[in-house]
JSON list of C-alpha atoms in Angstrom, two decimals:
[
{"chain": "A", "resi": 1, "resn": "MET", "atom": "CA", "xyz": [6.74, 73.92, -147.38]},
{"chain": "A", "resi": 2, "resn": "ALA", "atom": "CA", "xyz": [8.29, 75.14, -143.59]},
{"chain": "A", "resi": 3, "resn": "ALA", "atom": "CA", "xyz": [5.34, 77.29, -143.88]},
{"chain": "A", "resi": 4, "resn": "LEU", "atom": "CA", "xyz": [2.84, 75.21, -144.74]},
{"chain": "A", "resi": 5, "resn": "ALA", "atom": "CA", "xyz": [3.63, 73.18, -142.07]},
{"chain": "A", "resi": 6, "resn": "THR", "atom": "CA", "xyz": [3.69, 75.64, -139.20]},
{"chain": "A", "resi": 7, "resn": "ALA", "atom": "CA", "xyz": [0.36, 76.79, -140.48]},
{"chain": "A", "resi": 8, "resn": "VAL", "atom": "CA", "xyz": [-1.25, 72.94, -140.27]},
{"chain": "A", "resi": 9, "resn": "ASN", "atom": "CA", "xyz": [0.00, 72.64, -136.98]},
{"chain": "A", "resi": 10, "resn": "ILE", "atom": "CA", "xyz": [-1.14, 75.82, -135.26]},
{"chain": "A", "resi": 11, "resn": "LEU", "atom": "CA", "xyz": [-4.59, 75.34, -137.06]},
{"chain": "A", "resi": 12, "resn": "GLY", "atom": "CA", "xyz": [-4.15, 71.52, -135.30]},
{"chain": "A", "resi": 13, "resn": "MET", "atom": "CA", "xyz": [-3.46, 73.13, -132.13]},
{"chain": "A", "resi": 14, "resn": "LEU", "atom": "CA", "xyz": [-6.34, 75.68, -132.22]},
{"chain": "A", "resi": 15, "resn": "PHE", "atom": "CA", "xyz": [-9.20, 72.86, -133.21]},
{"chain": "A", "resi": 16, "resn": "LEU", "atom": "CA", "xyz": [-7.51, 71.18, -129.83]},
{"chain": "A", "resi": 17, "resn": "ALA", "atom": "CA", "xyz": [-7.71, 73.06, -127.56]},
{"chain": "A", "resi": 18, "resn": "HIS", "atom": "CA", "xyz": [-10.85, 74.09, -128.76]},
{"chain": "A", "resi": 19, "resn": "ALA", "atom": "CA", "xyz": [-12.05, 70.27, -128.59]},
{"chain": "A", "resi": 20, "resn": "VAL", "atom": "CA", "xyz": [-10.59, 70.20, -124.89]},
{"chain": "A", "resi": 21, "resn": "TYR", "atom": "CA", "xyz": [-12.05, 73.82, -123.68]},
{"chain": "A", "resi": 22, "resn": "SER", "atom": "CA", "xyz": [-15.37, 71.84, -125.67]},
{"chain": "A", "resi": 23, "resn": "ALA", "atom": "CA", "xyz": [-15.13, 68.39, -123.87]},
{"chain": "A", "resi": 24, "resn": "TYR", "atom": "CA", "xyz": [-14.49, 70.34, -120.44]},
{"chain": "A", "resi": 25, "resn": "GLU", "atom": "CA", "xyz": [-17.39, 72.43, -120.62]},
{"chain": "A", "resi": 26, "resn": "HIS", "atom": "CA", "xyz": [-19.72, 69.59, -121.73]},
{"chain": "A", "resi": 27, "resn": "SER", "atom": "CA", "xyz": [-18.92, 67.68, -118.77]},
{"chain": "A", "resi": 28, "resn": "LEU", "atom": "CA", "xyz": [-19.79, 70.73, -116.44]},
{"chain": "A", "resi": 29, "resn": "LEU", "atom": "CA", "xyz": [-23.41, 70.61, -117.30]},
{"chain": "A", "resi": 30, "resn": "PRO", "atom": "CA", "xyz": [-26.34, 69.31, -115.34]},
{"chain": "A", "resi": 31, "resn": "SER", "atom": "CA", "xyz": [-27.33, 66.46, -118.22]},
{"chain": "A", "resi": 32, "resn": "SER", "atom": "CA", "xyz": [-24.48, 65.69, -118.39]},
{"chain": "A", "resi": 33, "resn": "SER", "atom": "CA", "xyz": [-23.41, 64.31, -114.81]},
{"chain": "A", "resi": 34, "resn": "THR", "atom": "CA", "xyz": [-26.43, 61.82, -115.12]},
{"chain": "A", "resi": 35, "resn": "PRO", "atom": "CA", "xyz": [-25.29, 58.45, -114.99]},
{"chain": "A", "resi": 36, "resn": "THR", "atom": "CA", "xyz": [-24.22, 56.66, -118.19]},
{"chain": "A", "resi": 37, "resn": "ALA", "atom": "CA", "xyz": [-25.04, 52.65, -119.06]},
{"chain": "A", "resi": 38, "resn": "ALA", "atom": "CA", "xyz": [-22.48, 49.80, -118.36]},
{"chain": "A", "resi": 39, "resn": "SER", "atom": "CA", "xyz": [-20.71, 48.73, -120.89]},
{"chain": "A", "resi": 40, "resn": "TYR", "atom": "CA", "xyz": [-20.05, 45.30, -121.53]},
{"chain": "A", "resi": 41, "resn": "ILE", "atom": "CA", "xyz": [-17.01, 46.16, -123.58]},
{"chain": "A", "resi": 42, "resn": "LEU", "atom": "CA", "xyz": [-15.38, 47.92, -121.84]},
{"chain": "A", "resi": 43, "resn": "PRO", "atom": "CA", "xyz": [-14.55, 47.21, -117.90]},
{"chain": "A", "resi": 44, "resn": "GLN", "atom": "CA", "xyz": [-15.26, 49.58, -115.38]},
{"chain": "A", "resi": 45, "resn": "ALA", "atom": "CA", "xyz": [-12.52, 51.13, -114.44]},
{"chain": "A", "resi": 46, "resn": "LEU", "atom": "CA", "xyz": [-12.05, 52.34, -118.74]},
{"chain": "A", "resi": 47, "resn": "ASP", "atom": "CA", "xyz": [-16.17, 53.15, -119.07]},
{"chain": "A", "resi": 48, "resn": "PRO", "atom": "CA", "xyz": [-16.04, 56.56, -119.06]},
{"chain": "A", "resi": 49, "resn": "LYS", "atom": "CA", "xyz": [-18.39, 58.69, -116.93]},
{"chain": "A", "resi": 50, "resn": "VAL", "atom": "CA", "xyz": [-19.74, 61.03, -119.71]},
{"chain": "A", "resi": 51, "resn": "ASN", "atom": "CA", "xyz": [-20.93, 60.47, -123.13]},
{"chain": "A", "resi": 52, "resn": "LEU", "atom": "CA", "xyz": [-19.11, 63.15, -125.55]},
{"chain": "A", "resi": 53, "resn": "PRO", "atom": "CA", "xyz": [-21.32, 64.54, -128.33]},
{"chain": "A", "resi": 54, "resn": "LEU", "atom": "CA", "xyz": [-20.02, 63.28, -131.74]},
{"chain": "A", "resi": 55, "resn": "ASP", "atom": "CA", "xyz": [-19.20, 67.14, -132.84]},
{"chain": "A", "resi": 56, "resn": "ILE", "atom": "CA", "xyz": [-15.70, 67.22, -129.78]},
{"chain": "A", "resi": 57, "resn": "THR", "atom": "CA", "xyz": [-15.42, 63.69, -130.82]},
{"chain": "A", "resi": 58, "resn": "LEU", "atom": "CA", "xyz": [-14.92, 63.97, -134.69]},
{"chain": "A", "resi": 59, "resn": "GLU", "atom": "CA", "xyz": [-13.20, 67.84, -133.75]},
{"chain": "A", "resi": 60, "resn": "THR", "atom": "CA", "xyz": [-10.64, 65.79, -131.28]},
{"chain": "A", "resi": 61, "resn": "LEU", "atom": "CA", "xyz": [-10.11, 63.64, -134.12]},
{"chain": "A", "resi": 62, "resn": "PHE", "atom": "CA", "xyz": [-9.70, 66.06, -137.03]},
{"chain": "A", "resi": 63, "resn": "SER", "atom": "CA", "xyz": [-7.04, 68.05, -134.66]},
{"chain": "A", "resi": 64, "resn": "VAL", "atom": "CA", "xyz": [-4.94, 64.99, -133.88]},
{"chain": "A", "resi": 65, "resn": "PHE", "atom": "CA", "xyz": [-5.10, 63.95, -137.88]},
{"chain": "A", "resi": 66, "resn": "LEU", "atom": "CA", "xyz": [-4.04, 67.93, -138.14]},
{"chain": "A", "resi": 67, "resn": "LEU", "atom": "CA", "xyz": [-1.18, 67.61, -135.77]},
{"chain": "A", "resi": 68, "resn": "CYS", "atom": "CA", "xyz": [0.08, 64.32, -137.30]},
{"chain": "A", "resi": 69, "resn": "ALA", "atom": "CA", "xyz": [-0.01, 65.95, -140.93]},
{"chain": "A", "resi": 70, "resn": "GLY", "atom": "CA", "xyz": [2.12, 68.55, -139.65]},
{"chain": "A", "resi": 71, "resn": "VAL", "atom": "CA", "xyz": [4.47, 66.79, -138.46]},
{"chain": "A", "resi": 72, "resn": "VAL", "atom": "CA", "xyz": [5.04, 64.83, -140.87]},
{"chain": "A", "resi": 73, "resn": "LEU", "atom": "CA", "xyz": [5.43, 67.74, -143.08]},
{"chain": "A", "resi": 74, "resn": "SER", "atom": "CA", "xyz": [8.13, 69.01, -140.89]},
{"chain": "A", "resi": 75, "resn": "SER", "atom": "CA", "xyz": [10.60, 66.33, -140.55]},
{"chain": "A", "resi": 76, "resn": "PRO", "atom": "CA", "xyz": [13.68, 66.57, -142.46]},
{"chain": "A", "resi": 77, "resn": "GLU", "atom": "CA", "xyz": [14.13, 64.16, -145.87]},
{"chain": "A", "resi": 78, "resn": "LEU", "atom": "CA", "xyz": [14.73, 60.68, -144.74]},
{"chain": "A", "resi": 79, "resn": "LYS", "atom": "CA", "xyz": [18.55, 59.52, -145.13]},
{"chain": "A", "resi": 80, "resn": "PRO", "atom": "CA", "xyz": [19.14, 56.73, -147.52]},
{"chain": "A", "resi": 81, "resn": "ILE", "atom": "CA", "xyz": [18.78, 53.19, -145.82]},
{"chain": "A", "resi": 82, "resn": "GLN", "atom": "CA", "xyz": [22.00, 51.94, -147.01]},
{"chain": "A", "resi": 83, "resn": "TRP", "atom": "CA", "xyz": [24.61, 53.40, -145.79]},
{"chain": "A", "resi": 84, "resn": "ASN", "atom": "CA", "xyz": [27.87, 53.45, -148.96]},
{"chain": "A", "resi": 85, "resn": "VAL", "atom": "CA", "xyz": [24.68, 55.48, -150.59]},
{"chain": "A", "resi": 86, "resn": "TRP", "atom": "CA", "xyz": [24.90, 57.89, -147.40]},
{"chain": "A", "resi": 87, "resn": "ALA", "atom": "CA", "xyz": [28.30, 57.89, -147.60]},
{"chain": "A", "resi": 88, "resn": "GLY", "atom": "CA", "xyz": [28.40, 58.60, -150.96]},
{"chain": "A", "resi": 89, "resn": "ARG", "atom": "CA", "xyz": [26.40, 61.48, -150.39]},
{"chain": "A", "resi": 90, "resn": "LEU", "atom": "CA", "xyz": [28.01, 62.95, -147.46]},
{"chain": "A", "resi": 91, "resn": "GLU", "atom": "CA", "xyz": [31.60, 62.81, -149.13]},
{"chain": "A", "resi": 92, "resn": "ARG", "atom": "CA", "xyz": [30.17, 64.76, -152.72]},
{"chain": "A", "resi": 93, "resn": "SER", "atom": "CA", "xyz": [28.73, 67.19, -150.43]},
{"chain": "A", "resi": 94, "resn": "LYS", "atom": "CA", "xyz": [30.31, 70.14, -149.72]},
{"chain": "A", "resi": 95, "resn": "GLU", "atom": "CA", "xyz": [29.62, 71.15, -146.78]},
{"chain": "A", "resi": 96, "resn": "ALA", "atom": "CA", "xyz": [31.01, 67.95, -145.44]},
{"chain": "A", "resi": 97, "resn": "ARG", "atom": "CA", "xyz": [34.54, 68.41, -147.06]},
{"chain": "A", "resi": 98, "resn": "GLU", "atom": "CA", "xyz": [34.55, 71.63, -144.73]},
{"chain": "A", "resi": 99, "resn": "ILE", "atom": "CA", "xyz": [36.43, 70.99, -141.30]},
{"chain": "A", "resi": 100, "resn": "LYS", "atom": "CA", "xyz": [34.52, 72.97, -138.88]},
{"chain": "A", "resi": 101, "resn": "GLU", "atom": "CA", "xyz": [36.37, 71.77, -135.53]},
{"chain": "A", "resi": 102, "resn": "VAL", "atom": "CA", "xyz": [38.97, 69.21, -134.68]},
{"chain": "A", "resi": 103, "resn": "GLY", "atom": "CA", "xyz": [37.52, 66.04, -135.77]},
{"chain": "A", "resi": 104, "resn": "VAL", "atom": "CA", "xyz": [34.48, 67.30, -137.10]},
{"chain": "A", "resi": 105, "resn": "GLY", "atom": "CA", "xyz": [34.36, 67.19, -141.04]},
{"chain": "A", "resi": 106, "resn": "GLY", "atom": "CA", "xyz": [36.57, 65.89, -143.27]},
{"chain": "A", "resi": 107, "resn": "GLY", "atom": "CA", "xyz": [34.35, 63.85, -146.30]},
{"chain": "A", "resi": 108, "resn": "ASN", "atom": "CA", "xyz": [34.99, 60.04, -145.14]},
{"chain": "A", "resi": 109, "resn": "PRO", "atom": "CA", "xyz": [32.24, 59.59, -142.08]},
{"chain": "A", "resi": 110, "resn": "TYR", "atom": "CA", "xyz": [34.47, 56.65, -141.18]},
{"chain": "A", "resi": 111, "resn": "ALA", "atom": "CA", "xyz": [37.87, 58.40, -141.53]},
{"chain": "A", "resi": 112, "resn": "GLY", "atom": "CA", "xyz": [38.11, 58.92, -138.06]},
{"chain": "A", "resi": 113, "resn": "LEU", "atom": "CA", "xyz": [38.07, 55.34, -136.93]},
{"chain": "A", "resi": 114, "resn": "GLU", "atom": "CA", "xyz": [40.98, 54.35, -138.92]},
{"chain": "A", "resi": 115, "resn": "GLU", "atom": "CA", "xyz": [42.73, 57.38, -137.99]},
{"chain": "A", "resi": 116, "resn": "ARG", "atom": "CA", "xyz": [42.12, 56.98, -134.27]},
{"chain": "A", "resi": 117, "resn": "ALA", "atom": "CA", "xyz": [44.85, 56.95, -132.23]},
{"chain": "A", "resi": 118, "resn": "GLY", "atom": "CA", "xyz": [45.25, 53.54, -130.43]},
{"chain": "A", "resi": 119, "resn": "PHE", "atom": "CA", "xyz": [44.01, 52.01, -133.30]},
{"chain": "A", "resi": 120, "resn": "LEU", "atom": "CA", "xyz": [46.10, 48.66, -134.90]},
{"chain": "A", "resi": 121, "resn": "ASP", "atom": "CA", "xyz": [46.80, 47.47, -137.65]},
{"chain": "A", "resi": 122, "resn": "ILE", "atom": "CA", "xyz": [47.62, 43.76, -137.39]},
{"chain": "A", "resi": 123, "resn": "ARG", "atom": "CA", "xyz": [48.61, 43.07, -141.48]},
{"chain": "A", "resi": 124, "resn": "ALA", "atom": "CA", "xyz": [51.20, 46.29, -140.55]},
{"chain": "A", "resi": 125, "resn": "ALA", "atom": "CA", "xyz": [52.28, 44.94, -137.78]},
{"chain": "A", "resi": 126, "resn": "SER", "atom": "CA", "xyz": [52.26, 41.47, -138.84]},
{"chain": "A", "resi": 127, "resn": "ARG", "atom": "CA", "xyz": [54.94, 42.56, -141.97]},
{"chain": "A", "resi": 128, "resn": "GLY", "atom": "CA", "xyz": [57.30, 44.30, -139.62]},
{"chain": "A", "resi": 129, "resn": "PHE", "atom": "CA", "xyz": [57.39, 41.32, -137.45]},
{"chain": "A", "resi": 130, "resn": "GLU", "atom": "CA", "xyz": [57.59, 39.38, -140.03]},
{"chain": "A", "resi": 131, "resn": "GLU", "atom": "CA", "xyz": [60.68, 41.77, -141.96]},
{"chain": "A", "resi": 132, "resn": "TRP", "atom": "CA", "xyz": [61.87, 41.76, -138.43]},
{"chain": "A", "resi": 133, "resn": "ARG", "atom": "CA", "xyz": [62.15, 37.92, -137.64]},
{"chain": "A", "resi": 134, "resn": "GLN", "atom": "CA", "xyz": [64.61, 37.67, -141.32]},
{"chain": "A", "resi": 135, "resn": "GLN", "atom": "CA", "xyz": [66.58, 40.15, -140.25]},
{"chain": "A", "resi": 136, "resn": "GLN", "atom": "CA", "xyz": [67.23, 38.33, -137.23]},
{"chain": "A", "resi": 137, "resn": "ASP", "atom": "CA", "xyz": [67.34, 34.74, -139.09]},
{"chain": "A", "resi": 138, "resn": "GLY", "atom": "CA", "xyz": [69.99, 35.91, -141.22]},
{"chain": "A", "resi": 139, "resn": "GLY", "atom": "CA", "xyz": [67.10, 35.85, -144.10]},
{"chain": "A", "resi": 140, "resn": "LYS", "atom": "CA", "xyz": [66.10, 32.09, -143.47]},
{"chain": "A", "resi": 141, "resn": "ILE", "atom": "CA", "xyz": [62.74, 31.23, -143.31]},
{"chain": "A", "resi": 142, "resn": "GLU", "atom": "CA", "xyz": [61.58, 28.25, -140.94]},
{"chain": "A", "resi": 143, "resn": "SER", "atom": "CA", "xyz": [58.60, 26.47, -141.45]}
]
């Protein structure tokens, strides 16, 4: 699939280069320098000064279509939209379980959030405080 995408991109670039060169050569012709009729739809600043022949216009559009198709064909596979599906696939893959460097890899993509330095587990801290308070009060719980 990558070879097909590369071939389509190269073909699209060749067609686009030829269309640009043809448009440039056409603009140098003496017959193309005659003023064109003013457009009632476009403002004067956007009105083209040179009318390109239909074949150059179609070649340009075809080359842009080929380039768009080549870019789409060469793009990587899309990831699932749902995070749990993506994380499940990642945990099941062998490459994700391999630790390549410190802090990278290891299966669960969210494990780094729970194991980071400075992460405070409020429930464990409140249980510890409750145990400390009970020890201080001699086992009495006051309301």
